[in-house]
mmCIF file of C-alpha atoms in Angstrom:
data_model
loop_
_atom_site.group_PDB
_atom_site.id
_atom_site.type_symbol
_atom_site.label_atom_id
_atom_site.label_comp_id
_atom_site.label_asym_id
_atom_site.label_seq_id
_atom_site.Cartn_x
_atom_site.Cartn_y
_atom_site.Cartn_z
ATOM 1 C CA UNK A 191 13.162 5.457 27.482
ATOM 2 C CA UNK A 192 10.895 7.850 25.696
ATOM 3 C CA UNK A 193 7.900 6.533 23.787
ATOM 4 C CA UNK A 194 8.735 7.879 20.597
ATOM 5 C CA UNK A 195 12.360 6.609 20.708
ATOM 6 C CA UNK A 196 11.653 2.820 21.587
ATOM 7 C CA UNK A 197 9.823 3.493 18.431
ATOM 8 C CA UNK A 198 12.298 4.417 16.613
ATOM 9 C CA UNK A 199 14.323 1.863 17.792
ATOM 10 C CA UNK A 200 11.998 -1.015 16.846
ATOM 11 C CA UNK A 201 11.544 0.183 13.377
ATOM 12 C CA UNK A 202 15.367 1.012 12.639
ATOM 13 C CA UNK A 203 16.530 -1.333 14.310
ATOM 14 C CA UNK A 204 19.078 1.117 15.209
ATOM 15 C CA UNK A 205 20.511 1.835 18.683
ATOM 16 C CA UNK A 206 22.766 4.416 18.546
ATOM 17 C CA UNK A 207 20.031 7.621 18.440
ATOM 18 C CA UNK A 208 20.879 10.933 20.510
ATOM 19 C CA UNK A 209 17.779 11.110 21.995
ATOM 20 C CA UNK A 210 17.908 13.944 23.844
ATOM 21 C CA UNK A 211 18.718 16.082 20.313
ATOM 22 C CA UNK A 212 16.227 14.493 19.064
ATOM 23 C CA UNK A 213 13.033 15.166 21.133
ATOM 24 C CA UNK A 214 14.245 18.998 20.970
ATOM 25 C CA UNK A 215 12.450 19.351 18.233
ATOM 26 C CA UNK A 216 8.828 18.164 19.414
ATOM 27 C CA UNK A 217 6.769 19.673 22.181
ATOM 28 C CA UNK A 218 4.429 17.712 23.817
ATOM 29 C CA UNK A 219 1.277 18.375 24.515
ATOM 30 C CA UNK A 220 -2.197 16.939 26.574
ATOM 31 C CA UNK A 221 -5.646 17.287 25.299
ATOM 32 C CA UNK A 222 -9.007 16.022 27.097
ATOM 33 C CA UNK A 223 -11.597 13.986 25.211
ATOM 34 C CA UNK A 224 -12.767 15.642 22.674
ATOM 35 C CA UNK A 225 -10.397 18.430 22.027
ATOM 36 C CA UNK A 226 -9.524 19.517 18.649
ATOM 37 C CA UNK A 227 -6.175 18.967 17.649
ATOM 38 C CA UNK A 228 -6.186 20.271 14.222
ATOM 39 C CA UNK A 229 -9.595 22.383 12.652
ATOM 40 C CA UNK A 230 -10.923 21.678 9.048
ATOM 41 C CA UNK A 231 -9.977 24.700 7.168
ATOM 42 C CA UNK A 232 -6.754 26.294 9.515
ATOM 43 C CA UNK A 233 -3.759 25.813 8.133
ATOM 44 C CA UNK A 234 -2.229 22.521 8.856
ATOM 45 C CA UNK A 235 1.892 22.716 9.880
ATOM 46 C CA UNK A 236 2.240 19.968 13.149
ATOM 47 C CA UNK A 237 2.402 16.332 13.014
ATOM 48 C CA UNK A 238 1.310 14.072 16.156
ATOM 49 C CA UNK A 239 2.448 11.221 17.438
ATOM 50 C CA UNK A 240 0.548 9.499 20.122
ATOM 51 C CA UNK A 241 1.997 8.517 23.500
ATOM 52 C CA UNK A 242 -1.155 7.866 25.038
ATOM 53 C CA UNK A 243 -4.674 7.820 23.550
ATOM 54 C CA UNK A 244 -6.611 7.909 20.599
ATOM 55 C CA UNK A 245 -7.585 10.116 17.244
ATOM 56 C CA UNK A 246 -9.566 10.578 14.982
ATOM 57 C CA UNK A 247 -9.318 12.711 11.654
ATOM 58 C CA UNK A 248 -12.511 12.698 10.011
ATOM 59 C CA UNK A 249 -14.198 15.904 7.454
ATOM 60 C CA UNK A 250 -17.931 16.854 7.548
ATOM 61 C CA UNK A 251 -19.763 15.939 4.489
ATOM 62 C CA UNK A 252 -22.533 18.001 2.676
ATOM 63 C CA UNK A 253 -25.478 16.612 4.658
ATOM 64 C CA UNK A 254 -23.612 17.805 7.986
ATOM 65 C CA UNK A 255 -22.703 14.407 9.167
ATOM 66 C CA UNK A 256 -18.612 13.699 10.469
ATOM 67 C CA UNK A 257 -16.860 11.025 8.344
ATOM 68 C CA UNK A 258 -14.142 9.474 9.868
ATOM 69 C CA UNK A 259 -11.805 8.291 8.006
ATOM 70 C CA UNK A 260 -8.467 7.319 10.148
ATOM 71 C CA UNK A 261 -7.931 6.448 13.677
ATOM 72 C CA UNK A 262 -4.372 6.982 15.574
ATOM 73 C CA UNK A 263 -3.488 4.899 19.032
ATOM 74 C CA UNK A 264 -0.167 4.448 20.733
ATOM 75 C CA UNK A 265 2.901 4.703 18.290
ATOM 76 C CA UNK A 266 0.850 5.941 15.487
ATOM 77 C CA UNK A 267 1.284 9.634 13.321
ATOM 78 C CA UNK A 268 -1.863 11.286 12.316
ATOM 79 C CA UNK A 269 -1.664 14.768 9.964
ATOM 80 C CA UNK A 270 -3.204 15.621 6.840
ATOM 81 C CA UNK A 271 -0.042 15.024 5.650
ATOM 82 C CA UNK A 272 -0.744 16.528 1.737
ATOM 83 C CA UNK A 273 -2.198 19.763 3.727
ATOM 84 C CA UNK A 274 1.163 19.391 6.121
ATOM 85 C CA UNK A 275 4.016 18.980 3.769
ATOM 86 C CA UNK A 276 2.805 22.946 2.326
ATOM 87 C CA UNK A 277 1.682 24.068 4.941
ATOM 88 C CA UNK A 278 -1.673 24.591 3.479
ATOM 89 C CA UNK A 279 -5.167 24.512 4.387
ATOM 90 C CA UNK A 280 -6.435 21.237 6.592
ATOM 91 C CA UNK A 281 -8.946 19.061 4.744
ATOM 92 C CA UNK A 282 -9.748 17.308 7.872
ATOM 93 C CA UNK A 283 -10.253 17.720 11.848
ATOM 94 C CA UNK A 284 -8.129 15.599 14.176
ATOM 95 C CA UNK A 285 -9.863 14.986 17.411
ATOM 96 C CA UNK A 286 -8.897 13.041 20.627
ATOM 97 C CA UNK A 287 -11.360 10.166 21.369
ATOM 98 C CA UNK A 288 -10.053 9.643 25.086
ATOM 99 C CA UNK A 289 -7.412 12.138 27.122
ATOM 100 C CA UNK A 290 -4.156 12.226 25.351
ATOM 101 C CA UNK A 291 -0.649 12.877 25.215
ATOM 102 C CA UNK A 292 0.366 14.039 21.957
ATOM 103 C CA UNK A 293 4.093 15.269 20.512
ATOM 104 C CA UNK A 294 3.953 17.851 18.147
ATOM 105 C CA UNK A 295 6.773 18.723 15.447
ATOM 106 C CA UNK A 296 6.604 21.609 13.068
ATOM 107 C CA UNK A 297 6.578 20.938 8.870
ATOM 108 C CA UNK A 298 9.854 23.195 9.529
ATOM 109 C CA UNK A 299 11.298 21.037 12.155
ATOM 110 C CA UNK A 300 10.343 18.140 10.477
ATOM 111 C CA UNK A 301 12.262 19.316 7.497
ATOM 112 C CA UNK A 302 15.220 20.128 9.720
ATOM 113 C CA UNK A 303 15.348 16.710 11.674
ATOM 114 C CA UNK A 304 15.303 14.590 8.416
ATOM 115 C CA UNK A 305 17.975 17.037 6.942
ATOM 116 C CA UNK A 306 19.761 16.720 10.014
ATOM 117 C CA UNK A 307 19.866 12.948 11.445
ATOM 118 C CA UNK A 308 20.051 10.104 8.904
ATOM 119 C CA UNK A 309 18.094 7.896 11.307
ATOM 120 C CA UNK A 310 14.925 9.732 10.820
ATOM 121 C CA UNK A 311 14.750 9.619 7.178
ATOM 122 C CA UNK A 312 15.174 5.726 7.007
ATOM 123 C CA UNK A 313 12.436 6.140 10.259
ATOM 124 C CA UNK A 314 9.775 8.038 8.235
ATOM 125 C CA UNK A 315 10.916 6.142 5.162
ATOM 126 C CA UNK A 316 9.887 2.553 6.975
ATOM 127 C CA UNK A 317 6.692 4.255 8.784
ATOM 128 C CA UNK A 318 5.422 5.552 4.966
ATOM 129 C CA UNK A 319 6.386 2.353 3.985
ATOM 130 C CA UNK A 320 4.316 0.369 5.961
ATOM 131 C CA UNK A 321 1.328 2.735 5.532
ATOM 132 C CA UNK A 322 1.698 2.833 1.825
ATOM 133 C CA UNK A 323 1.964 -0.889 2.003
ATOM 134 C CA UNK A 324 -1.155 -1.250 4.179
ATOM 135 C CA UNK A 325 -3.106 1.533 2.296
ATOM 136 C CA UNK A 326 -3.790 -1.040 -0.735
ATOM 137 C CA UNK A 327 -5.403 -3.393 1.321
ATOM 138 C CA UNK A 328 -7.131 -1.064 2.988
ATOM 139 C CA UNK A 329 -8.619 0.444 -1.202
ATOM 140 C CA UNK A 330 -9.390 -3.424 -1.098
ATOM 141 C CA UNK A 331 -11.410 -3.600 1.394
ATOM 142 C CA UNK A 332 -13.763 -0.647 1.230
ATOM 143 C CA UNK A 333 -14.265 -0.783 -2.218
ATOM 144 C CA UNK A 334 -14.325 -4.625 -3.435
ATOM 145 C CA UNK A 335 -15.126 -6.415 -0.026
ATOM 146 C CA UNK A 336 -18.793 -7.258 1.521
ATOM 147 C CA UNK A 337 -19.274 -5.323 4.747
ATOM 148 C CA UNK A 338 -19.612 -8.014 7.189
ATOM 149 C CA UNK A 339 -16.299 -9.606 5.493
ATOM 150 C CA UNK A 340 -14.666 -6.125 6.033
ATOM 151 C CA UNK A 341 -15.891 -5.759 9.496
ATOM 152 C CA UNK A 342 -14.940 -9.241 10.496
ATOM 153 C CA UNK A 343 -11.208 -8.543 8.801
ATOM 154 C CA UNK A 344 -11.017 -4.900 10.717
ATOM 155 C CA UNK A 345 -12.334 -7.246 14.190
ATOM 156 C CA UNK A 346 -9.372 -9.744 13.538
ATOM 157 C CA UNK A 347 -6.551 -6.941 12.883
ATOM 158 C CA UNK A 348 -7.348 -4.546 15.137
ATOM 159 C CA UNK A 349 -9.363 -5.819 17.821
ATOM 160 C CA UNK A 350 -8.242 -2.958 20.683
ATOM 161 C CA UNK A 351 -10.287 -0.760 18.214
ATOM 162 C CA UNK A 352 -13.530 -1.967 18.879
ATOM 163 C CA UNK A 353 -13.426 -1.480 22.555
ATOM 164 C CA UNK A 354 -11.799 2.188 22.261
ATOM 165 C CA UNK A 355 -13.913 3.497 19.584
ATOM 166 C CA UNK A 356 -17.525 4.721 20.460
ATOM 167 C CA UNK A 357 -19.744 2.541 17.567
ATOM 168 C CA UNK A 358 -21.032 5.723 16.077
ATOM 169 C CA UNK A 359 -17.616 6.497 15.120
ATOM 170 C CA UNK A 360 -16.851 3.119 13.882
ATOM 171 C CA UNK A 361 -19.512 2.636 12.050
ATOM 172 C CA UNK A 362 -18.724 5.990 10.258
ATOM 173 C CA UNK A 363 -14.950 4.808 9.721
ATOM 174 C CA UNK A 364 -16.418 1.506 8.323
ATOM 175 C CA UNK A 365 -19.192 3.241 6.013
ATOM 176 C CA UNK A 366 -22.088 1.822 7.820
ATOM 177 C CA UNK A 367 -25.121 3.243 9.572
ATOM 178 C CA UNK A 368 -24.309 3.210 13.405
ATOM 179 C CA UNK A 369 -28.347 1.044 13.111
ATOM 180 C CA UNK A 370 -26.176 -1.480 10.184
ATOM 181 C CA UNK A 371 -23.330 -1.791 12.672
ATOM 182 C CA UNK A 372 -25.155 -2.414 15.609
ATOM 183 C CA UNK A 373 -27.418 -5.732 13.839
ATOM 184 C CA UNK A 374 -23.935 -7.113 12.772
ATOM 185 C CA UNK A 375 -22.854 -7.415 15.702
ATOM 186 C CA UNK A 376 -25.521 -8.825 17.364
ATOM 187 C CA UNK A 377 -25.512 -11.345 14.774
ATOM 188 C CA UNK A 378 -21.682 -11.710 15.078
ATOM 189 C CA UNK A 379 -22.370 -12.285 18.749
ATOM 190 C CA UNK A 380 -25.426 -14.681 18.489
ATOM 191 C CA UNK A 381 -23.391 -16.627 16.126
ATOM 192 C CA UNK A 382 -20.313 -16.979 18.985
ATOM 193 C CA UNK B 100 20.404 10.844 -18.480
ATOM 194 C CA UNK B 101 18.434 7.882 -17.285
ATOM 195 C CA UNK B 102 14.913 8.436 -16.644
ATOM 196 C CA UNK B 103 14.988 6.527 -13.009
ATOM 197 C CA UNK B 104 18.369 8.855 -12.313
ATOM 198 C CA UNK B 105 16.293 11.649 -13.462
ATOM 199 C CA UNK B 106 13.418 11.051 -11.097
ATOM 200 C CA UNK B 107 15.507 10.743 -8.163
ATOM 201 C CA UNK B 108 17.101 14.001 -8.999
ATOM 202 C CA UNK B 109 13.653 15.663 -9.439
ATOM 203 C CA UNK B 110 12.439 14.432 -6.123
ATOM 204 C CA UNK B 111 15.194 14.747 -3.818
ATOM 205 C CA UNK B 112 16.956 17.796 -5.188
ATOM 206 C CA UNK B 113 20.012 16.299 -5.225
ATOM 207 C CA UNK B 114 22.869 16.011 -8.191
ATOM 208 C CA UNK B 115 25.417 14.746 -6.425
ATOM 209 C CA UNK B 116 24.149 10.939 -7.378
ATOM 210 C CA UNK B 117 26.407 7.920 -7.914
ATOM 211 C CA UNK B 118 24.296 7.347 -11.540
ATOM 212 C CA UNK B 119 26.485 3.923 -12.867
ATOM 213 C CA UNK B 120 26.898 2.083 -9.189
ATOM 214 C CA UNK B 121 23.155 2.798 -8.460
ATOM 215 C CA UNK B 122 21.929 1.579 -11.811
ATOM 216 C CA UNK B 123 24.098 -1.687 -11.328
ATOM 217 C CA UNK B 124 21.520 -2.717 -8.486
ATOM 218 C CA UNK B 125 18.617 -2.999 -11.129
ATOM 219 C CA UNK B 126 17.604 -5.034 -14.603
ATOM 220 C CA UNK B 127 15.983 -3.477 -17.412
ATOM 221 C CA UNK B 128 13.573 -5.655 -19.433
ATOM 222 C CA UNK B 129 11.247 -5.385 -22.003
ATOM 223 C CA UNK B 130 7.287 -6.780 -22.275
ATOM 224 C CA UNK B 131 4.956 -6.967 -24.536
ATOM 225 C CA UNK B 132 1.436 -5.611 -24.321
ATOM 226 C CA UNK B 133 -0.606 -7.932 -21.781
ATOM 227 C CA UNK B 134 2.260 -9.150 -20.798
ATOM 228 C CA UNK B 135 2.466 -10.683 -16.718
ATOM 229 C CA UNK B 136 4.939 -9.537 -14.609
ATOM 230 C CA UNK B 137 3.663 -10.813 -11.123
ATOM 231 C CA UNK B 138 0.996 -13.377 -10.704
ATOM 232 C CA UNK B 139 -0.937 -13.317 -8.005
ATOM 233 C CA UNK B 140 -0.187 -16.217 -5.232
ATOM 234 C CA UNK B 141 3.181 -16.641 -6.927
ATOM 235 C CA UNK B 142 6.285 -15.328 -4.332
ATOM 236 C CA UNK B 143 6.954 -11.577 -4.828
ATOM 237 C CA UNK B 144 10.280 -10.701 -4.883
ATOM 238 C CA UNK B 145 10.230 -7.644 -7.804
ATOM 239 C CA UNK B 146 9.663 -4.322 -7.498
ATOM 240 C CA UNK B 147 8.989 -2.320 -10.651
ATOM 241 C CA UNK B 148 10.314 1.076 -12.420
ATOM 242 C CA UNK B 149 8.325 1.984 -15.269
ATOM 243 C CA UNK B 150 10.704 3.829 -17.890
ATOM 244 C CA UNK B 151 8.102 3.649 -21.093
ATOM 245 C CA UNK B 152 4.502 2.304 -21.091
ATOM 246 C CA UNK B 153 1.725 1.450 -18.281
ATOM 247 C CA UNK B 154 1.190 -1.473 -15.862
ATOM 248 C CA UNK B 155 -2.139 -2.613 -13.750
ATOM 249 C CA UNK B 156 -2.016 -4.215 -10.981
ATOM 250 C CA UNK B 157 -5.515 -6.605 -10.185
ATOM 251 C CA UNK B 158 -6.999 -9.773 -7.813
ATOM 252 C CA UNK B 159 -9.583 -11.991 -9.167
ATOM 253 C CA UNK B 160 -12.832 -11.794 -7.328
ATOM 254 C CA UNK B 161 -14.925 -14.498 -5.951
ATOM 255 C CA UNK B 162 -17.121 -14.302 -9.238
ATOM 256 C CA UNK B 163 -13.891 -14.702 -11.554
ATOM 257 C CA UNK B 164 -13.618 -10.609 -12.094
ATOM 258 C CA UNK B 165 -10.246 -8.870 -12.711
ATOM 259 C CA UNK B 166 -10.748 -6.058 -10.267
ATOM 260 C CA UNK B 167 -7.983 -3.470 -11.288
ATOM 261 C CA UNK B 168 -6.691 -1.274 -7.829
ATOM 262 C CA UNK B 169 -3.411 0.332 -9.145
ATOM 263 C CA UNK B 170 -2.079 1.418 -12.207
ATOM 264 C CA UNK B 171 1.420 2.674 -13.041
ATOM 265 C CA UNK B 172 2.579 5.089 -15.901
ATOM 266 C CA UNK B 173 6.510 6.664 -16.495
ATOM 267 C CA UNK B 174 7.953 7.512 -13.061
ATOM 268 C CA UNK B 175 6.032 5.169 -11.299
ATOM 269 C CA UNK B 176 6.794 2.191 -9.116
ATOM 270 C CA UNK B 177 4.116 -0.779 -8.529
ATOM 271 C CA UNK B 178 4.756 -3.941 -6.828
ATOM 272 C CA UNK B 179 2.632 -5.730 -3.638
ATOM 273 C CA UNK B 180 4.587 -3.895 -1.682
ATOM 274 C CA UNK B 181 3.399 -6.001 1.440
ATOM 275 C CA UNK B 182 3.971 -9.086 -0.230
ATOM 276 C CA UNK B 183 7.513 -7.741 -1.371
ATOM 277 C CA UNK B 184 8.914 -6.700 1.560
ATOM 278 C CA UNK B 185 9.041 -9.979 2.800
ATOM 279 C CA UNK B 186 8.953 -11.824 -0.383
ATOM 280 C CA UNK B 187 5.728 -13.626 0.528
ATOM 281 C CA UNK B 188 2.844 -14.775 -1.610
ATOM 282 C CA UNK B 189 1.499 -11.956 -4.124
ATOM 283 C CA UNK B 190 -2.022 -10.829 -3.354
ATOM 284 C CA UNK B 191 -1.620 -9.160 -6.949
ATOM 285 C CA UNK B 192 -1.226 -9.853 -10.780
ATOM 286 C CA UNK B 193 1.004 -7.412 -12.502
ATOM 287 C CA UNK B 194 0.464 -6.888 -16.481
ATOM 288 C CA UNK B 195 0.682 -4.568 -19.322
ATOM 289 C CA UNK B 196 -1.680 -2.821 -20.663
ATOM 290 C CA UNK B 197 0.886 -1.470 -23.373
ATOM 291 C CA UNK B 198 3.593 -2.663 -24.344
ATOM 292 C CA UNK B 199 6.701 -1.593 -21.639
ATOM 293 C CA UNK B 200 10.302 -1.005 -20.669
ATOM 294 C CA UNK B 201 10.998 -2.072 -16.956
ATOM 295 C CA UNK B 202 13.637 -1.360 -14.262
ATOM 296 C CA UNK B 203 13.185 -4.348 -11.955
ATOM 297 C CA UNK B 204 14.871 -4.385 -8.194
ATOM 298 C CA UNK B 205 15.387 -7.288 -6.344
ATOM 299 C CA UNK B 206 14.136 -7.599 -2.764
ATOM 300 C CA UNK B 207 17.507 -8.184 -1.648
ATOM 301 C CA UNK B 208 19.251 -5.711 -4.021
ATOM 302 C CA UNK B 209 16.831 -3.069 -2.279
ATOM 303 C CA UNK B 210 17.621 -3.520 0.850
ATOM 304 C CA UNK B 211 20.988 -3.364 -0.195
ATOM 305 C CA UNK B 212 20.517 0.225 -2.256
ATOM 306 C CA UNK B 213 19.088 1.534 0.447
ATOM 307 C CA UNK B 214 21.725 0.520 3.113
ATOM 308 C CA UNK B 215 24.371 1.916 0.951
ATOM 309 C CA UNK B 216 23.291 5.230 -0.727
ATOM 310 C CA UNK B 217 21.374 7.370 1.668
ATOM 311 C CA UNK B 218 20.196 9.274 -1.073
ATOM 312 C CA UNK B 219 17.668 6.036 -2.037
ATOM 313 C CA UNK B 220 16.239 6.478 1.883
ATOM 314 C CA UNK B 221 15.702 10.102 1.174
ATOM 315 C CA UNK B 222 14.288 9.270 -2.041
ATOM 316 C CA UNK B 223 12.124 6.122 -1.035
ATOM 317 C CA UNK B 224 10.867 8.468 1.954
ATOM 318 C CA UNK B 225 9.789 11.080 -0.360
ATOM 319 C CA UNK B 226 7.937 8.421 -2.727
ATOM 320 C CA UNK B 227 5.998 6.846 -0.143
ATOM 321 C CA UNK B 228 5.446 10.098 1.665
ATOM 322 C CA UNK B 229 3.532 11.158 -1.089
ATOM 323 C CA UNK B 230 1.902 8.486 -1.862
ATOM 324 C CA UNK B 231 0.562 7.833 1.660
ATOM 325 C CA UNK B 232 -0.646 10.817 1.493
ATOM 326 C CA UNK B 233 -2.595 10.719 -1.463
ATOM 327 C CA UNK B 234 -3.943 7.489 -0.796
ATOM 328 C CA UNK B 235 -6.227 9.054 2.086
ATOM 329 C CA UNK B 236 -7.727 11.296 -0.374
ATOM 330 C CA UNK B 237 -8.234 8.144 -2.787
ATOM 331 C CA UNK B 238 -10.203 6.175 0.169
ATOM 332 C CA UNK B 239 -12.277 9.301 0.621
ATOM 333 C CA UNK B 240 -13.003 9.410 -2.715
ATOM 334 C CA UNK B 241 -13.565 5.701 -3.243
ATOM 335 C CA UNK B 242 -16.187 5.546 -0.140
ATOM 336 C CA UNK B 243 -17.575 8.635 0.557
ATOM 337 C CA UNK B 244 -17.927 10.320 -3.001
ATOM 338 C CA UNK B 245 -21.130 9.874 -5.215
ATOM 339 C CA UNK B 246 -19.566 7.997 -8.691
ATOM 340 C CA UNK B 247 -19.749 10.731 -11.125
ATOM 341 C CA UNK B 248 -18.146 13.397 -8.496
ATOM 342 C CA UNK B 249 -15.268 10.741 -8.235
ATOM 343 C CA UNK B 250 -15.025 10.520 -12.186
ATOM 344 C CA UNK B 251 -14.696 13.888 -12.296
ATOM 345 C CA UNK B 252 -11.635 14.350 -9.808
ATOM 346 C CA UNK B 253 -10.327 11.373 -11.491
ATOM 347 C CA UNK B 254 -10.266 12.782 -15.106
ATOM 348 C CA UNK B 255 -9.098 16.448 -14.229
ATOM 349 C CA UNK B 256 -5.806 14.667 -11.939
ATOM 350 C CA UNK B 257 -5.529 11.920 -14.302
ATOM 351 C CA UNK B 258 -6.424 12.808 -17.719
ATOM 352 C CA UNK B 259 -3.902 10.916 -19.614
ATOM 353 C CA UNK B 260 -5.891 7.895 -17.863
ATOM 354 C CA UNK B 261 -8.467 8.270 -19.922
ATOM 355 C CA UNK B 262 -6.593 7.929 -23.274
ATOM 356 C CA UNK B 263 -4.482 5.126 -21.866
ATOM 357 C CA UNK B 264 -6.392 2.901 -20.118
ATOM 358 C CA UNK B 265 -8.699 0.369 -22.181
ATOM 359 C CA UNK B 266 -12.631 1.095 -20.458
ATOM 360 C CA UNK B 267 -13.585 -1.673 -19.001
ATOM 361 C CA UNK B 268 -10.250 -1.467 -16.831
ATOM 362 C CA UNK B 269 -11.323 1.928 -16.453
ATOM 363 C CA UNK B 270 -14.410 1.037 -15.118
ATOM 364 C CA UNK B 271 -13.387 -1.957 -13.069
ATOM 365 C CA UNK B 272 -10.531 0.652 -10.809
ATOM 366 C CA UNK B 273 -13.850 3.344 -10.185
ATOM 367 C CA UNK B 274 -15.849 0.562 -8.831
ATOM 368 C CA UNK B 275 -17.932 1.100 -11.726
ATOM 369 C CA UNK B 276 -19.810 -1.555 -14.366
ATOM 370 C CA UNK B 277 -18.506 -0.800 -18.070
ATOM 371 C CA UNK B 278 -22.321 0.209 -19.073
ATOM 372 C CA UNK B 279 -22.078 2.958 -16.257
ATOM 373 C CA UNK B 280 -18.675 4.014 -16.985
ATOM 374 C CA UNK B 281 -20.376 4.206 -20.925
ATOM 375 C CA UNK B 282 -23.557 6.287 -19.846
ATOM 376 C CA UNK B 283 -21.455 8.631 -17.713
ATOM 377 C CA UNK B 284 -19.103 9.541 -20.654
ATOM 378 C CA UNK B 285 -22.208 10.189 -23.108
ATOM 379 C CA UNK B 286 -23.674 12.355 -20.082
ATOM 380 C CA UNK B 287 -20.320 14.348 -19.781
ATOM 381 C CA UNK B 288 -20.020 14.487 -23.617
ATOM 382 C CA UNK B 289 -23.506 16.067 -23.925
ATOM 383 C CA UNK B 290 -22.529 18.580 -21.452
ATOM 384 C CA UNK B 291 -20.077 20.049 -23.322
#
C-alpha cells in the first residue's frame, strides 16, 4: 500500500479510501542531497510529504548564516504553509538533507481534494491538530527551558534525529553554536 | 446570531449550518476576572470558546514564575490541547484576565461534533491550519529575533494586546523582565 495512504489510514482510522483517486492529485518527485525543494522568495504553491528522507526549511538571517527552523522525515508535511495557502511569496527554503522521495500537491489540488473527499479534511484536520498541539510545547521549550534540558528533551523524543541530522544543522535548529553543541555532548557522553 | 455560529460561518464559508443542534453540544458560563478555568496538573477535559473577554494560559517555573505562553481574545479557542485530547494531566493553568463569557466543549462532546457535522472537521481543519501555521512564524520570532524587533511585530499584529493585557503578563509571554518591557515602551514613546 502506498506510503501516504497507510498514513492516512493510521490517523483516520478509516479504511474505506479510494486510493487510486486519491494519489491523482500528487506527483511524486526525487531530489539528491541537497536539492532545493522550495527557494526563499519564489512563490510557494506545493506541499510535500516525505516517503523517504529528510528536510529541512530554514531562512537566512541578516548576518548570512541559515536558520533552521523545522525538520521533515518519513510521514511528515513540510510547506510554508501561511506562504502556501495564498500562494504567495516563500519565507523559507526547503532543502533535502539525504536523497528523497517527495509527493507534491498543488494549493489548487489541495483545495480540490479536501472539497472533494471527506476523509482528507478530518486527515489534515488530525495532522494540524497534532502539530498545533505539539507547537506549544515546542514555544515552551525554546523560550522558557535551559538548553541542555531542551537538548536532552529533543534526544529523548526524537532520537532518529540526531543520527540523520549533520550537527551544524542541529545545532542551528536548537539555537546553539555548532562549538555549544558539540561540548554538550561530550559532556552528555562522558556522563553515560 | 451566535458569535461561535458566526465564526464558523466566517471561516468555512458555509450557511447552511445546523445553528440549535450544534450549540446543544456546548455550555456557556460566566467568570469573573482572575478567575481559573484549568489548573495545571488537574485532568483536562475542556476546551474553551471565548464569546466576551480574554483568557491566559501559563506553567509555573522552577523559581515559582507564572510564565504566560498563550492568550485568547473573542473568536478564540485555548485549551492544552495535548492534554485534552486525551484528557490527561494539564501542563497549563487557564484564567481570566477580564472578566468572561465561555462556550465550554467536552472532550467527549467533541469528538462527538465532529463525527456528526462535517462542517466542525472543515471548520476545526481551518482553525488549526492557521494556527499551525502561524505558530512557525511565532518560534522564529521567539528565538531568532532581537527583543525589541519582536515587540514591534507583536504590537503592529496585536495591538489590542497592548491595551488588554496587564504588563507584567505582557512581559512574561515576550520572554521579557517587566523593567525591560518598561524601558522599551519609554524608548518607543520617545520615538514618536
Amino acid at each position: 500500500m502506498h506510503p501516504l495512504i497507510q498514513h492516512i489510514q493510521k490517523i483516520t482510522g478509516s479504511h474505506d479510501i479510494d486510493d487510486d483517486a486519491i494519489l491523482l492529485f500528487f506527483e511524486t518527485k526525487t531530489f539528491k542531497k541537497k536539492d532545493v525543494l522550495q527557494e526563499e522568495g519564489k512563490r510557494c504553491s506545493t506541499y510535500f510529504f516525505v516517503i523517504k528522507g529528510c528536510l529541512r526549511l530554514f531562512f537566512t538571517d541578516h548576518h548570512g548564516a541559515e536558520q533552521t527552523l523545522q525538520f521533515a522525515l518519513e510521514n511528515w508535511w513540510m510547506t510554508d504553509l501561511e506562504a502556501f495557502r495564498a500562494e504567495r511569496q516563500s519565507a523559507y527554503t526547503i532543502q533535502t538533507l539525504e536523497p528523497a522521495e517527495v509527493l507534491c500537491i498543488t494549493t489548487r489540488n489541495y483545495m480540490l481534494i479536501l472539497e472533494k473527499y471527506p476523509v482528507m479534511e478530518k486527515y489534515f484536520r488530525l495532522v494540524y491538530e497534532r502539530a498545533f498541539a505539539a507547537s506549544l510545547s515546542r514555544v515552551r521549550m525554546i523560550s522558557r527551558m535551559p538548553k541542555d534540558e531542551f537538548y536532552d528533551i529533543f534526544q529523548s523524543k526524537y532520537p532518529v534525529f540526531l543520527q540523520r541530522i549533520p550537527q551544524k544543522v542541529l545545532a542551528s535548529f536548537l539555537g546553539f553554536t555548532p562549538e555549544y553543541l558539540s561540548e554538550l555532548r561530550k559532556k552528555k557522553a562522558k556522563r553515560k
